[in-house]
């Protein structure tokens, strides 16, 4: 049995855990009426990671802790700001399969083993409001850390944590922070006990992987492209646990990360060797396809459900809702299993390893050292010209299945063009952003059209099934007609949307911005690591 909670906390250096005269009176903080001592706990935690500390490298931790109110296995995953998601599983002797699976995108199948033991004597105080509700928990920890790897060095220190209670106002942390800083109490330099333990026992420095075997010229095309690629790889890795648990919108966002990566590796072949990136693109296409079945069913079911719900009741003839639900359950179950099977497959692990190698040892080409403006303008315009050809071809065709297919190809070209502008925004600024925005509008029109193509196909099959079962097919036909009307409307909108996206000024502004680049780049070279993004 697993349970999750959002943990929002800040860590501080603490002069002493025994003599607390240095602590300010926190009842002076707005909203805090009293500070209530909760006594001492002895906490004993063993942290698990791979030999080369892949979890730590991905800002995640896995521990088995005894003592205190929440003894058990804890997997902590990064969120925004001061927050992390903590997934808890009851105590057992070995790493629970549930947590092993949730950590898989970060461990990439590496064996989990004990790396550090951290024991803490914890003194806890509750920060309470006037009605007795706990707003936050302040903990003073006297920490002893022992490396469980090659080194036998120990470390000890004292630290303080202020953790926000569930549903409490995050502003409270800022107010407490201000009170602590007035007393000269600074934020901790390490983000977690484990990070500090690895640093002070000398465990982490020799085991964390080299994040950049290739050197990258500052301000070069390679730096811009790799920053974007690294961000999308992180997004894919971070979304994996959410997809496994079926959290809302997670499949869609992971699929988009796959698409962005594929498009970037394609558009910027002048920067990264295609002999390395083309196989990765194929595997990203495979993963996106496996995720697509579940995502497409989500979108289709929502669309049909809304249409039926908006239909006058006198026009809903027969067991329409029931048939739709039965149809959805069957397809959703298969699609969900397809997603889960993909995420536990050796093929997926191989892809994760390839992506890690790509960011740690980028296969740079000769043009990678060039100015980003020049390289990126050329890449964007190449995708843009391809989009123009696809749109022109589609508009020449008569309405029908051939035109539907051509419009779908134009939609995919619009996505590639839009994604090509995203890594370039730091270098090309407003012209890249403006072009991306106009192309996105074209993509939306084409996307809505493609949704009607998929919906019409599903409605036709539902109508046939209803007819075969002796049910009225009238409503399915009505919905089909509505989708056809939407498709016709989007086809009429396309020329206007494309006219806005194909104005000469957009292209000229992009070329002009690229031509402004001048001056020599720094002569030195450095590594580009995920921690510097």
Coordinates of C-alpha atoms in Angstrom, one line a residue:
X1 CA 0.0 0.0 0.0
X2 CA 1.4 3.4 -1.0
X3 CA 0.5 6.8 0.0
X4 CA 1.8 10.2 -1.1
X5 CA 2.1 13.6 0.3
X6 CA 3.5 17.0 -0.8
X7 CA 6.4 18.0 1.4
X8 CA 7.2 21.7 1.4
X9 CA 10.2 22.6 3.6
X10 CA 13.3 24.8 4.0
X11 CA 16.5 23.7 5.7
X12 CA 18.7 26.0 7.8
X13 CA 22.1 25.8 9.4
X14 CA 21.7 25.4 13.2
X15 CA 24.4 26.4 15.7
X16 CA 23.2 23.8 18.2
X17 CA 20.4 21.4 18.9
X18 CA 21.0 21.4 22.7
X19 CA 21.2 25.1 23.5
X20 CA 18.4 26.8 21.5
X21 CA 18.8 30.3 22.9
X22 CA 19.7 31.3 19.3
X23 CA 16.1 30.6 18.1
X24 CA 13.9 33.7 17.7
X25 CA 10.5 34.0 19.3
X26 CA 8.4 32.8 16.3
X27 CA 5.1 33.8 18.0
X28 CA 6.1 37.3 16.6
X29 CA 5.4 35.9 13.1
X30 CA 1.9 36.8 11.9
X31 CA -0.4 33.8 12.3
X32 CA 1.7 31.8 14.8
X33 CA 0.1 32.0 18.3
X34 CA 2.3 29.4 20.0
X35 CA 5.3 27.1 19.7
X36 CA 4.6 23.6 21.2
X37 CA 7.4 21.2 21.9
X38 CA 6.7 17.6 20.8
X39 CA 9.7 15.9 22.4
X40 CA 12.6 13.8 20.9
X41 CA 12.7 11.1 18.3
X42 CA 15.6 8.9 17.3
X43 CA 15.5 8.4 13.5
X44 CA 17.6 5.9 11.6
X45 CA 17.6 6.0 7.8
X46 CA 19.5 4.0 5.2
X47 CA 19.6 5.7 1.8
X48 CA 19.6 3.6 -1.4
X49 CA 20.9 4.5 -4.8
X50 CA 22.8 3.0 -7.7
X51 CA 26.6 2.6 -7.7
X52 CA 27.0 5.8 -9.6
X53 CA 24.3 7.7 -7.6
X54 CA 21.7 8.1 -10.4
X55 CA 18.9 9.0 -8.0
X56 CA 21.0 11.8 -6.4
X57 CA 22.0 13.0 -9.9
X58 CA 18.3 13.3 -10.7
X59 CA 17.4 15.1 -7.5
X60 CA 15.5 12.1 -6.0
X61 CA 16.1 10.1 -2.8
X62 CA 15.1 6.7 -1.6
X63 CA 15.4 5.7 2.1
X64 CA 14.3 3.1 4.6
X65 CA 13.7 4.9 7.9
X66 CA 12.8 3.6 11.4
X67 CA 11.7 5.8 14.3
X68 CA 9.3 8.7 14.3
X69 CA 5.7 8.9 13.2
X70 CA 6.3 8.0 9.6
X71 CA 8.6 5.0 9.7
X72 CA 8.8 3.2 6.4
X73 CA 10.2 3.4 2.9
X74 CA 10.2 7.0 1.4
X75 CA 10.8 7.9 -2.2
X76 CA 11.2 11.7 -2.6
X77 CA 10.7 13.2 -6.1
X78 CA 11.4 16.8 -7.0
X79 CA 8.7 19.4 -7.6
X80 CA 8.8 23.1 -8.0
X81 CA 10.2 25.5 -5.5
X82 CA 10.6 24.2 -1.9
X83 CA 8.3 21.2 -2.5
X84 CA 8.9 17.5 -3.1
X85 CA 6.5 14.6 -3.5
X86 CA 7.0 11.9 -1.0
X87 CA 5.8 8.4 -1.8
X88 CA 5.6 6.2 1.3
X89 CA 5.4 2.4 1.6
X90 CA 5.3 0.4 4.9
X91 CA 8.5 -1.1 6.2
X92 CA 10.0 -4.2 4.6
X93 CA 13.4 -5.8 4.4
X94 CA 13.9 -5.1 0.7
X95 CA 13.2 -2.2 -1.6
X96 CA 9.4 -2.4 -2.4
X97 CA 8.6 -3.1 -6.0
X98 CA 6.3 -0.1 -6.2
X99 CA 9.1 2.3 -5.3
X100 CA 11.6 0.5 -7.5
X101 CA 9.2 1.0 -10.5
X102 CA 8.6 4.7 -9.7
X103 CA 12.4 5.3 -9.5
X104 CA 13.1 3.4 -12.8
X105 CA 13.3 6.4 -15.1
X106 CA 16.1 7.7 -12.9
X107 CA 17.9 4.5 -12.0
X108 CA 17.6 3.2 -15.6
X109 CA 17.6 -0.3 -14.2
X110 CA 20.7 0.1 -12.1
X111 CA 20.9 -2.0 -9.0
X112 CA 19.7 -0.2 -5.8
X113 CA 22.0 -0.7 -2.9
X114 CA 22.6 1.1 0.5
X115 CA 24.9 4.1 0.1
X116 CA 24.6 6.1 3.3
X117 CA 23.2 5.6 6.8
X118 CA 22.0 8.8 8.5
X119 CA 21.0 8.8 12.2
X120 CA 19.3 11.9 13.7
X121 CA 18.2 12.9 17.1
X122 CA 15.3 15.1 16.3
X123 CA 13.7 17.7 18.6
X124 CA 10.3 18.8 17.1
X125 CA 8.2 21.9 17.7
X126 CA 4.8 22.6 16.2
X127 CA 4.0 26.2 15.1
X128 CA 0.3 26.6 16.0
X129 CA -2.3 29.2 15.2
X130 CA -4.8 30.7 17.7
X131 CA -7.3 27.9 17.1
X132 CA -4.8 25.1 17.8
X133 CA -4.2 24.1 14.2
X134 CA -0.6 23.1 13.3
X135 CA 0.8 25.5 10.6
X136 CA 4.3 24.1 10.3
X137 CA 6.7 21.8 12.0
X138 CA 10.2 23.0 13.1
X139 CA 12.7 20.2 13.6
X140 CA 16.2 20.5 15.1
X141 CA 18.4 17.5 14.0
X142 CA 21.7 16.4 15.4
X143 CA 22.9 14.3 12.5
X144 CA 25.5 11.5 12.2
X145 CA 26.2 10.1 8.7
X146 CA 28.2 7.0 7.7
X147 CA 29.1 6.1 4.2
X148 CA 28.2 2.5 3.3
X149 CA 30.3 2.5 0.1
X150 CA 34.0 2.2 -0.2
X151 CA 34.9 5.1 2.2
X152 CA 34.4 4.6 5.9
X153 CA 34.5 8.3 6.7
X154 CA 31.9 9.8 9.0
X155 CA 30.3 13.2 9.2
X156 CA 28.2 15.0 11.8
X157 CA 26.4 18.3 11.9
X158 CA 23.3 20.1 13.2
X159 CA 20.5 21.4 11.0
X160 CA 17.0 22.8 11.2
X161 CA 14.0 22.1 9.0
X162 CA 10.7 24.1 8.8
X163 CA 8.1 22.0 7.1
X164 CA 4.7 23.5 6.1
X165 CA 1.6 21.6 7.2
X166 CA -0.7 20.3 4.6
X167 CA -3.0 23.1 3.3
X168 CA -1.1 25.8 5.1
X169 CA -0.4 29.1 3.4
X170 CA 3.1 28.9 1.7
X171 CA 3.6 32.6 2.7
X172 CA 4.2 31.4 6.2
X173 CA 7.6 29.9 5.1
X174 CA 8.6 33.4 3.9
X175 CA 7.6 35.0 7.2
X176 CA 9.5 32.4 9.3
X177 CA 12.4 32.7 6.9
X178 CA 12.5 36.5 7.5
X179 CA 12.4 36.0 11.3
X180 CA 15.3 33.5 11.2
X181 CA 17.4 35.6 8.9
X182 CA 17.1 38.6 11.3
X183 CA 18.7 36.3 13.9
X184 CA 21.5 35.5 11.5
X185 CA 20.3 32.0 10.7
X186 CA 21.1 31.1 7.1
X187 CA 19.6 28.6 4.7
X188 CA 21.5 25.3 4.5
X189 CA 23.9 25.1 1.6
X190 CA 22.9 21.5 0.8
X191 CA 19.4 20.7 -0.5
X192 CA 19.1 17.5 1.6
X193 CA 20.8 15.5 4.4
X194 CA 21.9 12.9 1.8
X195 CA 23.6 15.5 -0.4
X196 CA 25.5 16.8 2.6
X197 CA 26.4 13.3 3.8
X198 CA 27.8 12.4 0.4
X199 CA 29.8 15.6 0.2
X200 CA 31.2 15.4 3.8
X201 CA 32.0 11.7 3.7
X202 CA 33.7 12.1 0.3
X203 CA 31.3 9.5 -1.3
X204 CA 29.6 11.6 -4.0
X205 CA 32.5 13.3 -5.8
X206 CA 34.1 10.2 -7.2
X207 CA 30.8 8.4 -8.0
X208 CA 28.6 10.9 -9.7
X209 CA 28.9 10.4 -13.5
X210 CA 30.8 12.8 -15.6
X211 CA 28.1 15.1 -17.0
X212 CA 29.9 16.3 -20.0
X213 CA 32.6 14.2 -21.8
X214 CA 32.5 16.7 -24.7
X215 CA 33.3 20.4 -24.2
X216 CA 30.8 23.0 -25.3
X217 CA 31.6 26.5 -26.3
X218 CA 29.8 29.1 -24.3
X219 CA 27.2 30.9 -26.3
X220 CA 27.4 28.4 -29.1
X221 CA 24.6 26.7 -31.0
X222 CA 25.5 23.5 -29.1
X223 CA 24.9 25.2 -25.8
X224 CA 21.4 26.5 -26.8
X225 CA 20.3 23.1 -28.3
X226 CA 21.7 21.0 -25.5
X227 CA 20.0 23.2 -22.9
X228 CA 16.7 22.5 -24.5
X229 CA 17.3 18.8 -25.1
X230 CA 18.4 18.4 -21.5
X231 CA 15.2 20.1 -20.3
X232 CA 13.0 17.8 -22.4
X233 CA 14.9 14.7 -21.2
X234 CA 14.4 15.8 -17.6
X235 CA 10.7 16.4 -18.3
X236 CA 10.4 12.8 -19.7
X237 CA 12.2 11.3 -16.7
X238 CA 10.2 13.4 -14.2
X239 CA 6.8 12.4 -15.7
X240 CA 7.5 8.7 -15.7
X241 CA 6.3 8.1 -12.1
X242 CA 3.1 10.2 -12.8
X243 CA 2.3 8.1 -15.9
X244 CA 2.8 4.9 -14.0
X245 CA 0.3 6.1 -11.4
X246 CA -2.2 7.4 -14.0
X247 CA -2.1 11.0 -12.8
X248 CA -4.2 13.4 -14.9
X249 CA -2.5 14.8 -18.0
X250 CA 0.8 12.9 -17.4
X251 CA 0.6 10.8 -20.5
X252 CA -0.1 13.8 -22.7
X253 CA 2.8 15.7 -21.2
X254 CA 5.2 12.8 -21.5
X255 CA 4.2 12.3 -25.1
X256 CA 4.8 16.0 -25.9
X257 CA 8.3 15.7 -24.4
X258 CA 8.9 12.8 -26.8
X259 CA 7.7 14.9 -29.7
X260 CA 9.8 17.9 -28.7
X261 CA 12.9 15.8 -28.4
X262 CA 12.3 14.1 -31.8
X263 CA 11.7 17.4 -33.5
X264 CA 14.7 19.1 -32.0
X265 CA 17.1 16.2 -32.9
X266 CA 15.7 16.3 -36.4
X267 CA 15.8 20.1 -36.9
X268 CA 19.3 20.6 -35.4
X269 CA 21.2 17.8 -37.2
X270 CA 23.8 20.5 -38.0
X271 CA 24.6 20.5 -34.3
X272 CA 24.3 16.8 -33.3
X273 CA 25.5 13.8 -35.3
X274 CA 22.5 12.1 -36.9
X275 CA 24.2 8.7 -36.8
X276 CA 23.7 9.0 -33.0
X277 CA 20.4 10.9 -32.9
X278 CA 18.4 9.2 -35.6
X279 CA 18.2 5.9 -33.7
X280 CA 17.1 7.8 -30.6
X281 CA 14.5 9.6 -32.7
X282 CA 13.1 6.2 -33.8
X283 CA 12.9 5.0 -30.3
X284 CA 11.2 8.2 -29.2
X285 CA 8.7 7.7 -32.0
X286 CA 8.0 4.2 -30.7
X287 CA 7.5 5.5 -27.1
X288 CA 5.2 8.3 -28.3
X289 CA 3.2 5.7 -30.2
X290 CA 2.8 3.5 -27.2
X291 CA 1.7 6.4 -25.1
X292 CA -0.5 7.7 -27.9
X293 CA -3.1 5.0 -27.7
X294 CA -4.0 6.0 -24.1
X295 CA -3.8 9.7 -24.7
X296 CA -5.9 9.6 -28.0
X297 CA -8.6 7.6 -26.2
X298 CA -8.7 10.2 -23.4
X299 CA -9.2 13.0 -25.9
X300 CA -11.7 11.1 -28.0
X301 CA -13.8 10.0 -25.0
X302 CA -13.9 13.6 -23.6
X303 CA -14.9 14.9 -27.0
X304 CA -17.7 12.4 -27.6
X305 CA -18.9 12.7 -24.0
X306 CA -19.2 16.5 -24.3
X307 CA -21.1 16.2 -27.6
X308 CA -23.6 13.7 -26.2
X309 CA -24.1 15.8 -23.0
X310 CA -24.8 18.9 -25.1
X311 CA -27.3 17.2 -27.4
X312 CA -31.0 17.8 -26.7
X313 CA -32.4 14.8 -24.8
X314 CA -35.1 14.1 -27.4
X315 CA -32.3 13.5 -29.9
X316 CA -30.4 11.0 -27.8
X317 CA -32.2 7.8 -28.9
X318 CA -31.3 4.4 -27.5
X319 CA -28.6 3.4 -24.9
X320 CA -26.1 5.9 -26.3
X321 CA -24.2 6.7 -23.0
X322 CA -24.1 3.0 -22.0
X323 CA -22.7 2.0 -25.4
X324 CA -20.1 4.7 -25.2
X325 CA -19.0 3.7 -21.7
X326 CA -18.7 0.0 -22.6
X327 CA -16.7 0.9 -25.7
X328 CA -14.5 3.2 -23.7
X329 CA -13.7 0.7 -20.9
X330 CA -12.6 -1.9 -23.4
X331 CA -10.3 0.5 -25.4
X332 CA -9.0 2.3 -22.3
X333 CA -8.0 -0.9 -20.6
X334 CA -6.0 -2.1 -23.6
X335 CA -4.4 1.3 -24.1
X336 CA -3.5 1.6 -20.4
X337 CA -1.8 -1.8 -20.4
X338 CA 0.1 -0.8 -23.6
X339 CA 1.5 2.2 -21.8
X340 CA 2.5 0.2 -18.7
X341 CA 4.1 -2.6 -20.8
X342 CA 6.2 0.0 -22.6
X343 CA 7.5 1.5 -19.4
X344 CA 8.8 -1.8 -18.1
X345 CA 10.3 -3.0 -21.4
X346 CA 14.0 -3.4 -22.0
X347 CA 13.5 -1.1 -25.1
X348 CA 12.4 1.7 -22.8
X349 CA 15.4 1.3 -20.5
X350 CA 17.7 1.3 -23.5
X351 CA 16.1 4.6 -24.6
X352 CA 16.6 6.1 -21.2
X353 CA 20.3 5.1 -21.3
X354 CA 20.7 6.5 -24.8
X355 CA 19.2 9.9 -23.7
X356 CA 21.5 10.0 -20.6
X357 CA 24.5 9.4 -22.8
X358 CA 23.3 12.0 -25.3
X359 CA 23.2 14.7 -22.6
X360 CA 26.4 13.6 -20.8
X361 CA 28.4 13.0 -24.0
X362 CA 26.8 15.0 -26.8
X363 CA 27.9 13.9 -30.3
X364 CA 28.8 17.4 -31.5
X365 CA 29.3 18.3 -35.1
X366 CA 31.6 20.9 -36.6
X367 CA 28.9 23.5 -36.8
X368 CA 28.1 23.1 -33.1
X369 CA 30.6 25.7 -32.2
X370 CA 29.1 28.4 -34.4
X371 CA 26.9 31.2 -33.4
X372 CA 23.4 30.0 -32.5
X373 CA 21.6 32.7 -34.4
X374 CA 23.0 31.6 -37.8
X375 CA 22.5 27.9 -37.2
X376 CA 19.0 28.2 -35.7
X377 CA 17.6 30.6 -38.3
X378 CA 18.6 28.1 -41.0
X379 CA 17.0 25.2 -39.1
X380 CA 13.8 27.0 -38.4
X381 CA 13.4 28.2 -42.0
X382 CA 14.0 24.7 -43.3
X383 CA 11.1 23.4 -41.2
X384 CA 9.0 26.5 -42.1
X385 CA 9.5 25.9 -45.8
X386 CA 8.5 22.3 -45.4
X387 CA 5.4 23.4 -43.6
X388 CA 4.6 25.9 -46.4
X389 CA 4.8 23.1 -49.0
X390 CA 2.5 20.8 -46.9
X391 CA -0.1 23.4 -46.5
X392 CA -0.1 24.4 -50.1
X393 CA -0.5 20.8 -51.2
X394 CA -3.4 20.2 -48.8
X395 CA -5.2 23.3 -50.0
X396 CA -4.9 22.2 -53.6
X397 CA -6.8 19.0 -52.9
X398 CA -10.6 18.5 -52.9
X399 CA -12.3 17.8 -49.6
X400 CA -12.2 14.1 -48.8
X401 CA -9.9 11.4 -47.3
X402 CA -6.9 12.4 -49.3
X403 CA -7.1 16.0 -48.2
X404 CA -7.7 14.9 -44.6
X405 CA -4.4 12.9 -44.7
X406 CA -2.6 15.9 -46.3
X407 CA -3.9 18.2 -43.6
X408 CA -2.7 15.8 -40.9
X409 CA 0.8 15.9 -42.5
X410 CA 0.7 19.7 -42.5
X411 CA -0.3 19.6 -38.8
X412 CA 2.8 17.5 -38.0
X413 CA 5.0 19.9 -40.0
X414 CA 3.5 22.8 -38.0
X415 CA 4.5 21.1 -34.8
X416 CA 8.1 20.6 -36.0
X417 CA 8.3 24.2 -37.0
X418 CA 7.0 25.4 -33.7
X419 CA 9.3 23.2 -31.7
X420 CA 12.3 24.3 -33.8
X421 CA 11.6 27.9 -32.6
X422 CA 11.6 27.0 -28.9
X423 CA 15.4 26.4 -28.4
X424 CA 16.1 29.5 -30.4
X425 CA 14.1 32.0 -28.3
X426 CA 17.0 32.8 -26.1
X427 CA 19.1 33.8 -29.1
X428 CA 16.6 35.1 -31.6
X429 CA 14.1 36.6 -29.1
X430 CA 10.8 38.0 -30.3
X431 CA 11.0 37.0 -34.0
X432 CA 11.3 33.3 -33.0
X433 CA 8.6 33.7 -30.4
X434 CA 6.3 35.5 -32.8
X435 CA 6.7 32.9 -35.6
X436 CA 6.2 30.1 -33.1
X437 CA 2.9 31.7 -31.9
X438 CA 1.6 32.1 -35.5
X439 CA 2.5 28.6 -36.4
X440 CA 0.9 27.3 -33.2
X441 CA -2.4 28.9 -34.4
X442 CA -2.1 27.0 -37.7
X443 CA -1.4 23.9 -35.7
X444 CA -4.5 24.4 -33.6
X445 CA -6.7 24.7 -36.6
X446 CA -5.2 21.6 -38.2
X447 CA -5.3 19.8 -34.8
X448 CA -9.0 20.5 -34.4
X449 CA -9.6 19.2 -37.9
X450 CA -7.7 16.0 -37.2
X451 CA -9.7 15.4 -34.0
X452 CA -12.8 15.4 -36.2
X453 CA -11.3 12.8 -38.5
X454 CA -10.6 10.5 -35.5
X455 CA -14.0 11.2 -34.0
X456 CA -15.9 10.6 -37.2
X457 CA -14.1 7.2 -37.6
X458 CA -15.1 6.2 -34.1
X459 CA -18.7 7.4 -34.5
X460 CA -19.0 5.4 -37.7
X461 CA -17.9 2.2 -35.9
X462 CA -20.2 3.0 -32.9
X463 CA -23.1 3.5 -35.3
X464 CA -22.5 0.2 -37.0
X465 CA -22.3 -1.6 -33.7
X466 CA -25.5 0.0 -32.5
X467 CA -27.3 -1.0 -35.8
X468 CA -26.0 -4.6 -35.5
X469 CA -27.4 -4.8 -31.9
X470 CA -30.8 -3.5 -33.1
X471 CA -30.4 -0.1 -31.4
X472 CA -31.2 3.3 -33.1
X473 CA -28.1 4.7 -34.9
X474 CA -29.7 8.1 -35.3
X475 CA -27.7 9.9 -32.5
X476 CA -24.4 8.5 -33.8
X477 CA -25.2 9.8 -37.2
X478 CA -26.2 13.2 -35.8
X479 CA -22.9 13.5 -34.0
X480 CA -21.1 12.4 -37.1
X481 CA -22.7 15.3 -39.0
X482 CA -21.7 17.7 -36.3
X483 CA -18.1 16.6 -36.5
X484 CA -18.2 17.0 -40.3
X485 CA -19.5 20.5 -39.9
X486 CA -16.6 21.3 -37.5
X487 CA -14.2 19.9 -40.0
X488 CA -15.6 22.0 -42.8
X489 CA -15.3 25.1 -40.6
X490 CA -11.7 24.4 -39.8
X491 CA -10.9 23.9 -43.5
X492 CA -12.4 27.3 -44.2
X493 CA -10.3 28.9 -41.3
X494 CA -7.0 27.4 -42.5
X495 CA -6.3 29.9 -45.3
X496 CA -6.6 32.9 -42.9
X497 CA -4.5 31.2 -40.2
X498 CA -1.9 30.3 -42.7
X499 CA -1.9 33.8 -44.2
X500 CA -1.0 35.2 -40.7
X501 CA 1.8 32.7 -40.3
X502 CA 3.2 33.2 -43.8
X503 CA 3.5 37.0 -43.8
X504 CA 6.9 37.9 -45.3
X505 CA 7.7 40.1 -42.3
X506 CA 7.8 37.1 -39.9
X507 CA 10.5 35.4 -42.0
X508 CA 12.4 38.7 -42.7
X509 CA 12.4 39.5 -38.9
X510 CA 13.9 36.1 -38.2
X511 CA 16.6 36.5 -40.8
X512 CA 17.4 40.0 -39.7
X513 CA 17.7 39.0 -36.0
X514 CA 20.0 36.2 -37.1
X515 CA 22.2 38.6 -39.1
X516 CA 22.7 40.9 -36.1
X517 CA 25.0 38.4 -34.4
X518 CA 28.5 39.7 -34.3
X519 CA 31.7 39.7 -32.3
X520 CA 34.0 36.9 -31.2
X521 CA 32.8 34.3 -28.8
X522 CA 34.9 33.6 -25.7
X523 CA 38.0 31.5 -26.5
X524 CA 37.7 29.3 -23.4
X525 CA 35.5 26.1 -23.3
X526 CA 33.5 24.6 -20.5
X527 CA 31.2 21.6 -19.8
X528 CA 27.5 21.9 -20.0
X529 CA 25.9 19.9 -17.2
X530 CA 22.3 19.4 -16.1
X531 CA 23.1 21.3 -12.9
X532 CA 23.9 24.4 -14.9
X533 CA 20.6 24.6 -16.8

